[in-house]
Short mmCIF file of C-alpha atoms in Angstrom, two decimals:
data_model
loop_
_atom_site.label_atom_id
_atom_site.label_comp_id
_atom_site.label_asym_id
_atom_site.label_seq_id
_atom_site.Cartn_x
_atom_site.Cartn_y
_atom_site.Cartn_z
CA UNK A 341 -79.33 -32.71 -137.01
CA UNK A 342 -82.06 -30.01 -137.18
CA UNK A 343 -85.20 -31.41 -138.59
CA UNK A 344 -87.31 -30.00 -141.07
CA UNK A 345 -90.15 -30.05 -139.01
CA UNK A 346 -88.70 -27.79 -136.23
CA UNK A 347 -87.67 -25.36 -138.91
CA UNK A 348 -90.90 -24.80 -139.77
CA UNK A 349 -91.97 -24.33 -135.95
CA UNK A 350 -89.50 -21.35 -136.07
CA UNK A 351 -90.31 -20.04 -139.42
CA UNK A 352 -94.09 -20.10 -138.37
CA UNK A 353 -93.22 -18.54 -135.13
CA UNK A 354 -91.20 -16.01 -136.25
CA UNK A 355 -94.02 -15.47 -139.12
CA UNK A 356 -96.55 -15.32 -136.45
CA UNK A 357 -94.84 -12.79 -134.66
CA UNK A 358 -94.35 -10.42 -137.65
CA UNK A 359 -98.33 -10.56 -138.50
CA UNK A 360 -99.34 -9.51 -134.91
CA UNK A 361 -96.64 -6.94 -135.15
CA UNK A 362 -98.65 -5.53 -138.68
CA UNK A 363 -101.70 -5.27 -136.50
CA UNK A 364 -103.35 -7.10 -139.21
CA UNK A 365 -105.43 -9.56 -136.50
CA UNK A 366 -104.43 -12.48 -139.18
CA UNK A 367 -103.64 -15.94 -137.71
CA UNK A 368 -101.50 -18.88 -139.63
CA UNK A 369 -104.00 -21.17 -141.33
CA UNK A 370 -103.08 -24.97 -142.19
CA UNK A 371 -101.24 -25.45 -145.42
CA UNK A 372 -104.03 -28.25 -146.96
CA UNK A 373 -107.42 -25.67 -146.56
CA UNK A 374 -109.71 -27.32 -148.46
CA UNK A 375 -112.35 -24.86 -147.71
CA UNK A 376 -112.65 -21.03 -149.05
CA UNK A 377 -109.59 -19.00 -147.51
CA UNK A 378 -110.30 -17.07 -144.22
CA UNK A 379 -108.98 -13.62 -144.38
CA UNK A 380 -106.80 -12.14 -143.02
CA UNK A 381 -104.72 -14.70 -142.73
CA UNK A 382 -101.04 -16.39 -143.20
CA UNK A 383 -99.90 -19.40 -144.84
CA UNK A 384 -96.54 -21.19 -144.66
CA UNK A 385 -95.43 -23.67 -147.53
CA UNK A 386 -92.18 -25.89 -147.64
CA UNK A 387 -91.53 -25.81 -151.64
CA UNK A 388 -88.57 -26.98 -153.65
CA UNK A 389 -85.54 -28.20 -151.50
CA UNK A 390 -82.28 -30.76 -152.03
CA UNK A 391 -80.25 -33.26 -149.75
CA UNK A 392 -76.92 -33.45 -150.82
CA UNK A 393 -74.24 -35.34 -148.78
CA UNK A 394 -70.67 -33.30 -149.30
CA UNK A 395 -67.64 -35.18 -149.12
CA UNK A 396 -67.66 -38.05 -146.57
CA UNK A 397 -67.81 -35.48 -143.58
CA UNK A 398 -70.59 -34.01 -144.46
CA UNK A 399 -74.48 -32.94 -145.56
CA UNK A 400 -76.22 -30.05 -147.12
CA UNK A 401 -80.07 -29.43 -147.29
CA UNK A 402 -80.98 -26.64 -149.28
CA UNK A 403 -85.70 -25.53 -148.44
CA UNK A 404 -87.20 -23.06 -149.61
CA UNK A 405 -90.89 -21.50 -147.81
CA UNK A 406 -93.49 -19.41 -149.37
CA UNK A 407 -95.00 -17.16 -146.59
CA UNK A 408 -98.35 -16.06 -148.25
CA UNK A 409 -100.42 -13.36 -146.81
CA UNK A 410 -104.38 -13.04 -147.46
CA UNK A 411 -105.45 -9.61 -146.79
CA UNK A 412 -108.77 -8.83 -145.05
CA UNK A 413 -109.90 -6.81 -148.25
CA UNK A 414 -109.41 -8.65 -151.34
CA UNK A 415 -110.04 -5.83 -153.40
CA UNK A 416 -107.70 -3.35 -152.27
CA UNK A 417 -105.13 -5.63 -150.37
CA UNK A 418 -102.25 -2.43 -150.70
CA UNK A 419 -101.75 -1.51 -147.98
CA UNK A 420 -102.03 -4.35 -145.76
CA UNK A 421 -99.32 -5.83 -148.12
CA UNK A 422 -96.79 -2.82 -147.06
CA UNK A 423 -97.39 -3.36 -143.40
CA UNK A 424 -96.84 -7.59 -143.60
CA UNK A 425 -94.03 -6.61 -146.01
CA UNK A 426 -92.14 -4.65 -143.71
CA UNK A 427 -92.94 -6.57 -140.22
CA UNK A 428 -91.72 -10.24 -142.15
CA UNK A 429 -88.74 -8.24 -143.35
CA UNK A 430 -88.01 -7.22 -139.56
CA UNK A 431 -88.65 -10.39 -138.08
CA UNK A 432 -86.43 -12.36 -140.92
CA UNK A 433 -83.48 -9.71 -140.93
CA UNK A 434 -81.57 -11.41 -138.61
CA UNK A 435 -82.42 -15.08 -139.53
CA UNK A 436 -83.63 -17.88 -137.87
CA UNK A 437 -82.56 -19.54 -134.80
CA UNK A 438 -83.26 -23.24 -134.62
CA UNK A 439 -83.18 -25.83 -131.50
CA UNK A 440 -79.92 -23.20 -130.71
CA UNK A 441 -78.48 -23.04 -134.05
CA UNK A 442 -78.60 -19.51 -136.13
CA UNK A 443 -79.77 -20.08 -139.54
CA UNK A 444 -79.53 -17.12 -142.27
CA UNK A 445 -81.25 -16.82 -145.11
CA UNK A 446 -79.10 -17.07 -148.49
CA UNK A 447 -80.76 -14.12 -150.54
CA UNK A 448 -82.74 -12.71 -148.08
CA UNK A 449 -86.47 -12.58 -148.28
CA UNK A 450 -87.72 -11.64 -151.97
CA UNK A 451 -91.56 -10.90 -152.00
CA UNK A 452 -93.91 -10.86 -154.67
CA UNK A 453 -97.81 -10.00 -155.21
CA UNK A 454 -100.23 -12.49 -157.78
CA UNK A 455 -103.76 -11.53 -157.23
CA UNK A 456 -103.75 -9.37 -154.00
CA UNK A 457 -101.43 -12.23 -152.29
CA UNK A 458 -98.80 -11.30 -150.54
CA UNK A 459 -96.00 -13.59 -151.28
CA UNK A 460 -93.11 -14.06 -149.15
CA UNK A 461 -89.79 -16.45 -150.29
CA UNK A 462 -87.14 -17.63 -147.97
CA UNK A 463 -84.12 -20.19 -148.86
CA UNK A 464 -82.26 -21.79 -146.39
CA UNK A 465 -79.37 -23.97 -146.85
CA UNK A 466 -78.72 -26.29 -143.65
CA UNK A 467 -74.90 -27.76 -143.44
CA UNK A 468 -74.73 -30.50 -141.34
CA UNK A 469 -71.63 -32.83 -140.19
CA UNK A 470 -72.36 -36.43 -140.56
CA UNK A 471 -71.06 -38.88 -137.74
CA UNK A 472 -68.72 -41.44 -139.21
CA UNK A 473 -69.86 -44.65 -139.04
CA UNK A 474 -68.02 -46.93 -136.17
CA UNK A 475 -65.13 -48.92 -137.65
CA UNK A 476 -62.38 -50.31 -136.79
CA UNK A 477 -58.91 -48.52 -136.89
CA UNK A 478 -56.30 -48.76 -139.81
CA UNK A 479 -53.64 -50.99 -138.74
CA UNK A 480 -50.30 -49.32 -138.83
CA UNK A 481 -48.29 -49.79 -142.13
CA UNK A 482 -44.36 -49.95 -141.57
CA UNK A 483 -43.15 -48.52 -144.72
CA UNK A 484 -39.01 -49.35 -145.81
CA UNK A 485 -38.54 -47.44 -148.84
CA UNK A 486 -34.47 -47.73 -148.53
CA UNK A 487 -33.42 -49.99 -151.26
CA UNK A 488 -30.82 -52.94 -150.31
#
């Protein structure tokens, strides 16, 4: 089962990667900054999400994450926007890969801008088999259905 946890280490990689490949110089900050924001920089969220078991066989976790990019010039953020925009859609074409499993991502990434921030939306649904629990075998029924 792939944890939560470890997809974030892969979607913060993988985010990583995509801001030193805007040459923006921005670094991923921790989600709880208490303090003023630090800019350029990147943020990663885990939002809105479901657990769901699916038949008896069977589980599905459904997460979204908010990437959110803080451009070095508040004022006229543009086109440092454009360049994150395009390197997080490169590194998120092809998905994630996870502790050797490929996740995709159900609608793709859908961005957005509020204020100057660069907003970044990814939803991942994780399907997972669910080991039967250890129980002892049906005895065998002998069935006569031929009536005497």
């Amino acid at each position: 089962m792939i944890s939560l946890q470890a997809v974030n280490r892969a979607i913060c990689a993988l985010y990583q990667k995509a801001l030193d490949a805007a040459g923006t110089g921005a670094k991923l900050v921790a989600e709880d900054v208490s303090k003023p924001i630090i800019r350029p920089s990147g943020k990663v969220e885990l939002e809105d999400g479901t657990d769901a078991r699916l038949l008896a066989s069977g589980r599905e976790r459904t997460a979204t994450f908010r990437l959110y990019y803080f451009a070095k010039d508040r004022d006229r953020p543009k086109l440092e926007n454009l360049a994150v925009r395009g390197a997080i859609g490169e590194a998120f074409l092809d998905g994630i890969t996870v502790e050797d499993t490929y996740l995709g991502i159900d609608e793709g990434v859908s961005f957005t801008v509020t204020d100057g921030v660069l907003v970044a939306s990814l939803e991942l649904t994780l399907t997972e088999p669910v080991p039967e629990a250890d129980a002892e075998p049906m005895e065998e029924l002998n069935l006569d259905l031929e009536v005497t």
